[in-house]
Amino acid sequence: MTETETETELKTSKTTRFAEWLMAREERRQDKESNLEGLIRLNVIVSFLTLGLVGGFEAVQLGISLVPYL
């Protein structure tokens, strides 16, 4: 092998490793987003349950009616 072929393979190797790192990072980011969405849904459910316990059924109806305006 010549020196240029070695340099080309090294660059390709670095590029490949960088691409793999980017793909892994994107997968981790998507996992975090799906976890965050689950936590948000749980928070909304707990909020409505708390509203129901504190304010009663009418408060829950009012809260649900206001959701489309968010």
N, CA, C and O atoms as a Maestro MAE file, in Angstrom:
{
 s_m_m2io_version
 :::
 2.0.0
}

f_m_ct {
 s_m_title
 :::
 protein
 m_atom[280] {
  # First column is atom index #
  i_m_mmod_type
  r_m_x_coord
  r_m_y_coord
  r_m_z_coord
  i_m_residue_number
  s_m_chain_name
  s_m_pdb_residue_name
  s_m_pdb_atom_name
  i_m_atomic_number
  :::
  1 25 0.843 -1.189 0.000 1 A "MET " " N  " 7
  2 3 0.000 0.000 0.000 1 A "MET " " CA " 6
  3 2 0.881 1.243 0.000 1 A "MET " " C  " 6
  4 15 1.981 1.271 0.552 1 A "MET " " O  " 8
  5 25 0.355 2.231 -0.627 2 A "THR " " N  " 7
  6 3 1.090 3.487 -0.654 2 A "THR " " CA " 6
  7 2 0.620 4.374 0.487 2 A "THR " " C  " 6
  8 15 -0.351 4.072 1.180 2 A "THR " " O  " 8
  9 25 1.316 5.445 0.656 3 A "GLU " " N  " 7
  10 3 0.984 6.369 1.745 3 A "GLU " " CA " 6
  11 2 -0.388 7.014 1.526 3 A "GLU " " C  " 6
  12 15 -1.126 7.242 2.484 3 A "GLU " " O  " 8
  13 25 -0.729 7.308 0.266 4 A "THR " " N  " 7
  14 3 -2.030 7.932 -0.026 4 A "THR " " CA " 6
  15 2 -3.175 6.966 0.277 4 A "THR " " C  " 6
  16 15 -4.208 7.390 0.796 4 A "THR " " O  " 8
  17 25 -3.017 5.692 -0.032 5 A "GLU " " N  " 7
  18 3 -4.061 4.715 0.261 5 A "GLU " " CA " 6
  19 2 -4.276 4.598 1.767 5 A "GLU " " C  " 6
  20 15 -5.411 4.484 2.230 5 A "GLU " " O  " 8
  21 25 -3.192 4.626 2.523 6 A "THR " " N  " 7
  22 3 -3.288 4.562 3.976 6 A "THR " " CA " 6
  23 2 -4.018 5.791 4.519 6 A "THR " " C  " 6
  24 15 -4.875 5.671 5.395 6 A "THR " " O  " 8
  25 25 -3.679 6.964 4.003 7 A "GLU " " N  " 7
  26 3 -4.356 8.193 4.433 7 A "GLU " " CA " 6
  27 2 -5.839 8.144 4.083 7 A "GLU " " C  " 6
  28 15 -6.676 8.564 4.882 7 A "GLU " " O  " 8
  29 25 -6.174 7.637 2.895 8 A "THR " " N  " 7
  30 3 -7.572 7.542 2.463 8 A "THR " " CA " 6
  31 2 -8.340 6.589 3.373 8 A "THR " " C  " 6
  32 15 -9.465 6.887 3.774 8 A "THR " " O  " 8
  33 25 -7.736 5.439 3.703 9 A "GLU " " N  " 7
  34 3 -8.390 4.489 4.590 9 A "GLU " " CA " 6
  35 2 -8.581 5.085 5.982 9 A "GLU " " C  " 6
  36 15 -9.609 4.859 6.621 9 A "GLU " " O  " 8
  37 25 -7.600 5.839 6.446 10 A "LEU " " N  " 7
  38 3 -7.694 6.473 7.762 10 A "LEU " " CA " 6
  39 2 -8.823 7.498 7.772 10 A "LEU " " C  " 6
  40 15 -9.602 7.556 8.724 10 A "LEU " " O  " 8
  41 25 -8.914 8.310 6.711 11 A "LYS " " N  " 7
  42 3 -9.993 9.298 6.621 11 A "LYS " " CA " 6
  43 2 -11.346 8.604 6.556 11 A "LYS " " C  " 6
  44 15 -12.293 9.029 7.218 11 A "LYS " " O  " 8
  45 25 -11.446 7.536 5.761 12 A "THR " " N  " 7
  46 3 -12.693 6.785 5.652 12 A "THR " " CA " 6
  47 2 -13.060 6.197 6.999 12 A "THR " " C  " 6
  48 15 -14.225 6.206 7.400 12 A "THR " " O  " 8
  49 25 -12.057 5.686 7.693 13 A "SER " " N  " 7
  50 3 -12.307 5.117 9.006 13 A "SER " " CA " 6
  51 2 -12.819 6.183 9.975 13 A "SER " " C  " 6
  52 15 -13.766 5.937 10.722 13 A "SER " " O  " 8
  53 25 -12.210 7.345 9.966 14 A "LYS " " N  " 7
  54 3 -12.658 8.441 10.828 14 A "LYS " " CA " 6
  55 2 -14.065 8.879 10.447 14 A "LYS " " C  " 6
  56 15 -14.900 9.133 11.315 14 A "LYS " " O  " 8
  57 25 -14.323 8.966 9.146 15 A "THR " " N  " 7
  58 3 -15.645 9.368 8.671 15 A "THR " " CA " 6
  59 2 -16.690 8.340 9.080 15 A "THR " " C  " 6
  60 15 -17.788 8.699 9.504 15 A "THR " " O  " 8
  61 25 -16.350 7.078 8.954 16 A "THR " " N  " 7
  62 3 -17.277 6.012 9.337 16 A "THR " " CA " 6
  63 2 -17.562 6.053 10.822 16 A "THR " " C  " 6
  64 15 -18.715 5.934 11.238 16 A "THR " " O  " 8
  65 25 -16.533 6.218 11.617 17 A "ARG " " N  " 7
  66 3 -16.733 6.293 13.070 17 A "ARG " " CA " 6
  67 2 -17.579 7.507 13.442 17 A "ARG " " C  " 6
  68 15 -18.436 7.420 14.322 17 A "ARG " " O  " 8
  69 25 -17.346 8.630 12.782 18 A "PHE " " N  " 7
  70 3 -18.125 9.832 13.055 18 A "PHE " " CA " 6
  71 2 -19.594 9.622 12.684 18 A "PHE " " C  " 6
  72 15 -20.489 10.025 13.427 18 A "PHE " " O  " 8
  73 25 -19.838 8.990 11.537 19 A "ALA " " N  " 7
  74 3 -21.216 8.722 11.110 19 A "ALA " " CA " 6
  75 2 -21.909 7.783 12.095 19 A "ALA " " C  " 6
  76 15 -23.078 7.982 12.425 19 A "ALA " " O  " 8
  77 25 -21.201 6.769 12.559 20 A "GLU " " N  " 7
  78 3 -21.778 5.840 13.540 20 A "GLU " " CA " 6
  79 2 -22.083 6.567 14.848 20 A "GLU " " C  " 6
  80 15 -23.114 6.322 15.476 20 A "GLU " " O  " 8
  81 25 -21.190 7.453 15.251 21 A "TRP " " N  " 7
  82 3 -21.412 8.221 16.481 21 A "TRP " " CA " 6
  83 2 -22.640 9.115 16.340 21 A "TRP " " C  " 6
  84 15 -23.447 9.217 17.263 21 A "TRP " " O  " 8
  85 25 -22.784 9.776 15.158 22 A "LEU " " N  " 7
  86 3 -23.947 10.626 14.924 22 A "LEU " " CA " 6
  87 2 -25.240 9.819 14.973 22 A "LEU " " C  " 6
  88 15 -26.232 10.265 15.550 22 A "LEU " " O  " 8
  89 25 -25.230 8.633 14.370 23 A "MET " " N  " 7
  90 3 -26.428 7.799 14.366 23 A "MET " " CA " 6
  91 2 -26.778 7.350 15.785 23 A "MET " " C  " 6
  92 15 -27.949 7.356 16.163 23 A "MET " " O  " 8
  93 25 -25.787 6.968 16.560 24 A "ALA " " N  " 7
  94 3 -26.026 6.557 17.947 24 A "ALA " " CA " 6
  95 2 -26.565 7.720 18.767 24 A "ALA " " C  " 6
  96 15 -27.462 7.540 19.590 24 A "ALA " " O  " 8
  97 25 -26.024 8.908 18.546 25 A "ARG " " N  " 7
  98 3 -26.480 10.090 19.274 25 A "ARG " " CA " 6
  99 2 -27.937 10.402 18.942 25 A "ARG " " C  " 6
  100 15 -28.716 10.760 19.826 25 A "ARG " " O  " 8
  101 25 -28.302 10.265 17.670 26 A "GLU " " N  " 7
  102 3 -29.682 10.516 17.251 26 A "GLU " " CA " 6
  103 2 -30.638 9.507 17.895 26 A "GLU " " C  " 6
  104 15 -31.736 9.871 18.316 26 A "GLU " " O  " 8
  105 25 -30.223 8.248 17.969 27 A "GLU " " N  " 7
  106 3 -31.053 7.231 18.614 27 A "GLU " " CA " 6
  107 2 -31.259 7.549 20.090 27 A "GLU " " C  " 6
  108 15 -32.368 7.415 20.606 27 A "GLU " " O  " 8
  109 25 -30.196 7.970 20.770 28 A "ARG " " N  " 7
  110 3 -30.328 8.336 22.193 28 A "ARG " " CA " 6
  111 2 -31.255 9.532 22.364 28 A "ARG " " C  " 6
  112 15 -32.041 9.578 23.310 28 A "ARG " " O  " 8
  113 25 -31.168 10.495 21.460 29 A "ARG " " N  " 7
  114 3 -32.021 11.678 21.532 29 A "ARG " " CA " 6
  115 2 -33.488 11.294 21.355 29 A "ARG " " C  " 6
  116 15 -34.355 11.814 22.057 29 A "ARG " " O  " 8
  117 25 -33.764 10.391 20.426 30 A "GLN " " N  " 7
  118 3 -35.141 9.945 20.205 30 A "GLN " " CA " 6
  119 2 -35.668 9.199 21.420 30 A "GLN " " C  " 6
  120 15 -36.835 9.354 21.781 30 A "GLN " " O  " 8
  121 25 -34.821 8.386 22.060 31 A "ASP " " N  " 7
  122 3 -35.240 7.687 23.270 31 A "ASP " " CA " 6
  123 2 -35.595 8.680 24.370 31 A "ASP " " C  " 6
  124 15 -36.584 8.501 25.080 31 A "ASP " " O  " 8
  125 25 -34.790 9.720 24.507 32 A "LYS " " N  " 7
  126 3 -35.066 10.738 25.531 32 A "LYS " " CA " 6
  127 2 -36.377 11.443 25.248 32 A "LYS " " C  " 6
  128 15 -37.152 11.710 26.166 32 A "LYS " " O  " 8
  129 25 -36.633 11.752 23.969 33 A "GLU " " N  " 7
  130 3 -37.866 12.440 23.605 33 A "GLU " " CA " 6
  131 2 -39.081 11.585 23.919 33 A "GLU " " C  " 6
  132 15 -40.082 12.095 24.421 33 A "GLU " " O  " 8
  133 25 -39.007 10.279 23.626 34 A "SER " " N  " 7
  134 3 -40.158 9.430 23.908 34 A "SER " " CA " 6
  135 2 -40.368 9.301 25.415 34 A "SER " " C  " 6
  136 15 -41.509 9.230 25.871 34 A "SER " " O  " 8
  137 25 -39.288 9.271 26.195 35 A "ASN " " N  " 7
  138 3 -39.425 9.249 27.654 35 A "ASN " " CA " 6
  139 2 -40.052 10.542 28.152 35 A "ASN " " C  " 6
  140 15 -40.884 10.522 29.059 35 A "ASN " " O  " 8
  141 25 -39.657 11.665 27.563 36 A "LEU " " N  " 7
  142 3 -40.194 12.958 27.958 36 A "LEU " " CA " 6
  143 2 -41.690 13.041 27.634 36 A "LEU " " C  " 6
  144 15 -42.472 13.557 28.432 36 A "LEU " " O  " 8
  145 25 -42.083 12.534 26.469 37 A "GLU " " N  " 7
  146 3 -43.497 12.538 26.103 37 A "GLU " " CA " 6
  147 2 -44.310 11.719 27.093 37 A "GLU " " C  " 6
  148 15 -45.411 12.122 27.469 37 A "GLU " " O  " 8
  149 25 -43.791 10.590 27.515 38 A "GLY " " N  " 7
  150 3 -44.482 9.767 28.501 38 A "GLY " " CA " 6
  151 2 -44.644 10.481 29.826 38 A "GLY " " C  " 6
  152 15 -45.695 10.398 30.462 38 A "GLY " " O  " 8
  153 25 -43.604 11.182 30.240 39 A "LEU " " N  " 7
  154 3 -43.680 11.936 31.492 39 A "LEU " " CA " 6
  155 2 -44.689 13.081 31.403 39 A "LEU " " C  " 6
  156 15 -45.389 13.375 32.372 39 A "LEU " " O  " 8
  157 25 -44.758 13.715 30.255 40 A "ILE " " N  " 7
  158 3 -45.720 14.805 30.072 40 A "ILE " " CA " 6
  159 2 -47.141 14.261 30.159 40 A "ILE " " C  " 6
  160 15 -47.998 14.860 30.809 40 A "ILE " " O  " 8
  161 25 -47.394 13.120 29.502 41 A "ARG " " N  " 7
  162 3 -48.733 12.518 29.570 41 A "ARG " " CA " 6
  163 2 -49.090 12.152 31.001 41 A "ARG " " C  " 6
  164 15 -50.208 12.400 31.452 41 A "ARG " " O  " 8
  165 25 -48.143 11.566 31.709 42 A "LEU " " N  " 7
  166 3 -48.383 11.198 33.105 42 A "LEU " " CA " 6
  167 2 -48.694 12.445 33.935 42 A "LEU " " C  " 6
  168 15 -49.588 12.426 34.781 42 A "LEU " " O  " 8
  169 25 -47.965 13.509 33.693 43 A "ASN " " N  " 7
  170 3 -48.187 14.758 34.417 43 A "ASN " " CA " 6
  171 2 -49.595 15.302 34.157 43 A "ASN " " C  " 6
  172 15 -50.259 15.774 35.080 43 A "ASN " " O  " 8
  173 25 -50.046 15.237 32.910 44 A "VAL " " N  " 7
  174 3 -51.390 15.723 32.571 44 A "VAL " " CA " 6
  175 2 -52.444 14.880 33.284 44 A "VAL " " C  " 6
  176 15 -53.404 15.427 33.826 44 A "VAL " " O  " 8
  177 25 -52.282 13.568 33.291 45 A "ILE " " N  " 7
  178 3 -53.247 12.686 33.956 45 A "ILE " " CA " 6
  179 2 -53.295 12.972 35.451 45 A "ILE " " C  " 6
  180 15 -54.373 13.091 36.033 45 A "ILE " " O  " 8
  181 25 -52.131 13.080 36.064 46 A "VAL " " N  " 7
  182 3 -52.082 13.346 37.507 46 A "VAL " " CA " 6
  183 2 -52.688 14.720 37.810 46 A "VAL " " C  " 6
  184 15 -53.367 14.888 38.823 46 A "VAL " " O  " 8
  185 25 -52.445 15.694 36.942 47 A "SER " " N  " 7
  186 3 -53.023 17.027 37.150 47 A "SER " " CA " 6
  187 2 -54.546 16.979 37.125 47 A "SER " " C  " 6
  188 15 -55.201 17.595 37.965 47 A "SER " " O  " 8
  189 25 -55.117 16.243 36.157 48 A "PHE " " N  " 7
  190 3 -56.574 16.143 36.090 48 A "PHE " " CA " 6
  191 2 -57.136 15.367 37.274 48 A "PHE " " C  " 6
  192 15 -58.206 15.701 37.782 48 A "PHE " " O  " 8
  193 25 -56.425 14.338 37.715 49 A "LEU " " N  " 7
  194 3 -56.888 13.610 38.904 49 A "LEU " " CA " 6
  195 2 -56.879 14.519 40.134 49 A "LEU " " C  " 6
  196 15 -57.817 14.511 40.931 49 A "LEU " " O  " 8
  197 25 -55.821 15.289 40.274 50 A "THR " " N  " 7
  198 3 -55.741 16.218 41.402 50 A "THR " " CA " 6
  199 2 -56.846 17.265 41.313 50 A "THR " " C  " 6
  200 15 -57.480 17.595 42.315 50 A "THR " " O  " 8
  201 25 -57.070 17.779 40.122 51 A "LEU " " N  " 7
  202 3 -58.136 18.754 39.919 51 A "LEU " " CA " 6
  203 2 -59.491 18.154 40.290 51 A "LEU " " C  " 6
  204 15 -60.327 18.819 40.902 51 A "LEU " " O  " 8
  205 25 -59.701 16.889 39.913 52 A "GLY " " N  " 7
  206 3 -60.944 16.218 40.237 52 A "GLY " " CA " 6
  207 2 -61.124 16.020 41.728 52 A "GLY " " C  " 6
  208 15 -62.225 16.185 42.253 52 A "GLY " " O  " 8
  209 25 -60.050 15.670 42.409 53 A "LEU " " N  " 7
  210 3 -60.142 15.451 43.852 53 A "LEU " " CA " 6
  211 2 -60.366 16.758 44.609 53 A "LEU " " C  " 6
  212 15 -61.111 16.801 45.588 53 A "LEU " " O  " 8
  213 25 -59.720 17.811 44.148 54 A "VAL " " N  " 7
  214 3 -59.817 19.082 44.855 54 A "VAL " " CA " 6
  215 2 -61.064 19.864 44.445 54 A "VAL " " C  " 6
  216 15 -61.796 20.376 45.293 54 A "VAL " " O  " 8
  217 25 -61.295 19.949 43.135 55 A "GLY " " N  " 7
  218 3 -62.370 20.812 42.653 55 A "GLY " " CA " 6
  219 2 -63.655 20.111 42.313 55 A "GLY " " C  " 6
  220 15 -64.682 20.763 42.121 55 A "GLY " " O  " 8
  221 25 -63.627 18.799 42.232 56 A "GLY " " N  " 7
  222 3 -64.834 18.071 41.881 56 A "GLY " " CA " 6
  223 2 -65.005 17.900 40.386 56 A "GLY " " C  " 6
  224 15 -64.182 18.345 39.587 56 A "GLY " " O  " 8
  225 25 -66.098 17.242 40.029 57 A "PHE " " N  " 7
  226 3 -66.371 16.875 38.642 57 A "PHE " " CA " 6
  227 2 -66.511 18.102 37.744 57 A "PHE " " C  " 6
  228 15 -66.058 18.077 36.599 57 A "PHE " " O  " 8
  229 25 -67.122 19.163 38.234 58 A "GLU " " N  " 7
  230 3 -67.322 20.358 37.417 58 A "GLU " " CA " 6
  231 2 -65.980 20.989 37.030 58 A "GLU " " C  " 6
  232 15 -65.831 21.490 35.916 58 A "GLU " " O  " 8
  233 25 -65.014 20.968 37.935 59 A "ALA " " N  " 7
  234 3 -63.685 21.529 37.639 59 A "ALA " " CA " 6
  235 2 -62.989 20.708 36.556 59 A "ALA " " C  " 6
  236 15 -62.299 21.257 35.697 59 A "ALA " " O  " 8
  237 25 -63.178 19.377 36.604 60 A "VAL " " N  " 7
  238 3 -62.575 18.521 35.580 60 A "VAL " " CA " 6
  239 2 -63.215 18.815 34.229 60 A "VAL " " C  " 6
  240 15 -62.513 18.909 33.221 60 A "VAL " " O  " 8
  241 25 -64.535 18.961 34.195 61 A "GLN " " N  " 7
  242 3 -65.213 19.290 32.941 61 A "GLN " " CA " 6
  243 2 -64.715 20.619 32.374 61 A "GLN " " C  " 6
  244 15 -64.494 20.742 31.169 61 A "GLN " " O  " 8
  245 25 -64.542 21.596 33.235 62 A "LEU " " N  " 7
  246 3 -64.034 22.891 32.802 62 A "LEU " " CA " 6
  247 2 -62.610 22.759 32.267 62 A "LEU " " C  " 6
  248 15 -62.274 23.333 31.231 62 A "LEU " " O  " 8
  249 25 -61.772 21.997 32.980 63 A "GLY " " N  " 7
  250 3 -60.391 21.789 32.529 63 A "GLY " " CA " 6
  251 2 -60.334 21.102 31.172 63 A "GLY " " C  " 6
  252 15 -59.537 21.486 30.316 63 A "GLY " " O  " 8
  253 25 -61.164 20.101 30.969 64 A "ILE " " N  " 7
  254 3 -61.196 19.385 29.697 64 A "ILE " " CA " 6
  255 2 -61.688 20.305 28.584 64 A "ILE " " C  " 6
  256 15 -61.195 20.247 27.458 64 A "ILE " " O  " 8
  257 25 -62.661 21.151 28.905 65 A "SER " " N  " 7
  258 3 -63.183 22.066 27.881 65 A "SER " " CA " 6
  259 2 -62.137 23.111 27.479 65 A "SER " " C  " 6
  260 15 -62.208 23.655 26.377 65 A "SER " " O  " 8
  261 25 -61.186 23.394 28.339 66 A "LEU " " N  " 7
  262 3 -60.153 24.396 28.017 66 A "LEU " " CA " 6
  263 2 -58.964 23.801 27.266 66 A "LEU " " C  " 6
  264 15 -58.152 24.550 26.723 66 A "LEU " " O  " 8
  265 25 -58.843 22.481 27.223 67 A "VAL " " N  " 7
  266 3 -57.702 21.828 26.558 67 A "VAL " " CA " 6
  267 2 -57.561 22.247 25.094 67 A "VAL " " C  " 6
  268 15 -56.437 22.512 24.667 67 A "VAL " " O  " 8
  269 25 -58.636 22.323 24.297 68 A "PRO " " N  " 7
  270 3 -58.443 22.716 22.879 68 A "PRO " " CA " 6
  271 2 -57.856 24.106 22.716 68 A "PRO " " C  " 6
  272 15 -57.318 24.417 21.653 68 A "PRO " " O  " 8
  273 25 -57.941 24.950 23.730 69 A "TYR " " N  " 7
  274 3 -57.406 26.320 23.609 69 A "TYR " " CA " 6
  275 2 -55.923 26.390 23.913 69 A "TYR " " C  " 6
  276 15 -55.318 27.448 23.745 69 A "TYR " " O  " 8
  277 25 -55.312 25.286 24.358 70 A "LEU " " N  " 7
  278 3 -53.870 25.299 24.676 70 A "LEU " " CA " 6
  279 2 -53.044 25.175 23.438 70 A "LEU " " C  " 6
  280 15 -51.816 25.167 23.514 70 A "LEU " " O  " 8
  :::
 }
 m_bond[279] {
  # First column is bond index #
  i_m_from
  i_m_to
  i_m_order
  :::
  1 1 2 1
  2 2 3 1
  3 3 4 2
  4 3 5 1
  5 5 6 1
  6 6 7 1
  7 7 8 2
  8 7 9 1
  9 9 10 1
  10 10 11 1
  11 11 12 2
  12 11 13 1
  13 13 14 1
  14 14 15 1
  15 15 16 2
  16 15 17 1
  17 17 18 1
  18 18 19 1
  19 19 20 2
  20 19 21 1
  21 21 22 1
  22 22 23 1
  23 23 24 2
  24 23 25 1
  25 25 26 1
  26 26 27 1
  27 27 28 2
  28 27 29 1
  29 29 30 1
  30 30 31 1
  31 31 32 2
  32 31 33 1
  33 33 34 1
  34 34 35 1
  35 35 36 2
  36 35 37 1
  37 37 38 1
  38 38 39 1
  39 39 40 2
  40 39 41 1
  41 41 42 1
  42 42 43 1
  43 43 44 2
  44 43 45 1
  45 45 46 1
  46 46 47 1
  47 47 48 2
  48 47 49 1
  49 49 50 1
  50 50 51 1
  51 51 52 2
  52 51 53 1
  53 53 54 1
  54 54 55 1
  55 55 56 2
  56 55 57 1
  57 57 58 1
  58 58 59 1
  59 59 60 2
  60 59 61 1
  61 61 62 1
  62 62 63 1
  63 63 64 2
  64 63 65 1
  65 65 66 1
  66 66 67 1
  67 67 68 2
  68 67 69 1
  69 69 70 1
  70 70 71 1
  71 71 72 2
  72 71 73 1
  73 73 74 1
  74 74 75 1
  75 75 76 2
  76 75 77 1
  77 77 78 1
  78 78 79 1
  79 79 80 2
  80 79 81 1
  81 81 82 1
  82 82 83 1
  83 83 84 2
  84 83 85 1
  85 85 86 1
  86 86 87 1
  87 87 88 2
  88 87 89 1
  89 89 90 1
  90 90 91 1
  91 91 92 2
  92 91 93 1
  93 93 94 1
  94 94 95 1
  95 95 96 2
  96 95 97 1
  97 97 98 1
  98 98 99 1
  99 99 100 2
  100 99 101 1
  101 101 102 1
  102 102 103 1
  103 103 104 2
  104 103 105 1
  105 105 106 1
  106 106 107 1
  107 107 108 2
  108 107 109 1
  109 109 110 1
  110 110 111 1
  111 111 112 2
  112 111 113 1
  113 113 114 1
  114 114 115 1
  115 115 116 2
  116 115 117 1
  117 117 118 1
  118 118 119 1
  119 119 120 2
  120 119 121 1
  121 121 122 1
  122 122 123 1
  123 123 124 2
  124 123 125 1
  125 125 126 1
  126 126 127 1
  127 127 128 2
  128 127 129 1
  129 129 130 1
  130 130 131 1
  131 131 132 2
  132 131 133 1
  133 133 134 1
  134 134 135 1
  135 135 136 2
  136 135 137 1
  137 137 138 1
  138 138 139 1
  139 139 140 2
  140 139 141 1
  141 141 142 1
  142 142 143 1
  143 143 144 2
  144 143 145 1
  145 145 146 1
  146 146 147 1
  147 147 148 2
  148 147 149 1
  149 149 150 1
  150 150 151 1
  151 151 152 2
  152 151 153 1
  153 153 154 1
  154 154 155 1
  155 155 156 2
  156 155 157 1
  157 157 158 1
  158 158 159 1
  159 159 160 2
  160 159 161 1
  161 161 162 1
  162 162 163 1
  163 163 164 2
  164 163 165 1
  165 165 166 1
  166 166 167 1
  167 167 168 2
  168 167 169 1
  169 169 170 1
  170 170 171 1
  171 171 172 2
  172 171 173 1
  173 173 174 1
  174 174 175 1
  175 175 176 2
  176 175 177 1
  177 177 178 1
  178 178 179 1
  179 179 180 2
  180 179 181 1
  181 181 182 1
  182 182 183 1
  183 183 184 2
  184 183 185 1
  185 185 186 1
  186 186 187 1
  187 187 188 2
  188 187 189 1
  189 189 190 1
  190 190 191 1
  191 191 192 2
  192 191 193 1
  193 193 194 1
  194 194 195 1
  195 195 196 2
  196 195 197 1
  197 197 198 1
  198 198 199 1
  199 199 200 2
  200 199 201 1
  201 201 202 1
  202 202 203 1
  203 203 204 2
  204 203 205 1
  205 205 206 1
  206 206 207 1
  207 207 208 2
  208 207 209 1
  209 209 210 1
  210 210 211 1
  211 211 212 2
  212 211 213 1
  213 213 214 1
  214 214 215 1
  215 215 216 2
  216 215 217 1
  217 217 218 1
  218 218 219 1
  219 219 220 2
  220 219 221 1
  221 221 222 1
  222 222 223 1
  223 223 224 2
  224 223 225 1
  225 225 226 1
  226 226 227 1
  227 227 228 2
  228 227 229 1
  229 229 230 1
  230 230 231 1
  231 231 232 2
  232 231 233 1
  233 233 234 1
  234 234 235 1
  235 235 236 2
  236 235 237 1
  237 237 238 1
  238 238 239 1
  239 239 240 2
  240 239 241 1
  241 241 242 1
  242 242 243 1
  243 243 244 2
  244 243 245 1
  245 245 246 1
  246 246 247 1
  247 247 248 2
  248 247 249 1
  249 249 250 1
  250 250 251 1
  251 251 252 2
  252 251 253 1
  253 253 254 1
  254 254 255 1
  255 255 256 2
  256 255 257 1
  257 257 258 1
  258 258 259 1
  259 259 260 2
  260 259 261 1
  261 261 262 1
  262 262 263 1
  263 263 264 2
  264 263 265 1
  265 265 266 1
  266 266 267 1
  267 267 268 2
  268 267 269 1
  269 269 270 1
  270 270 271 1
  271 271 272 2
  272 271 273 1
  273 273 274 1
  274 274 275 1
  275 275 276 2
  276 275 277 1
  277 277 278 1
  278 278 279 1
  279 279 280 2
  :::
 }
}
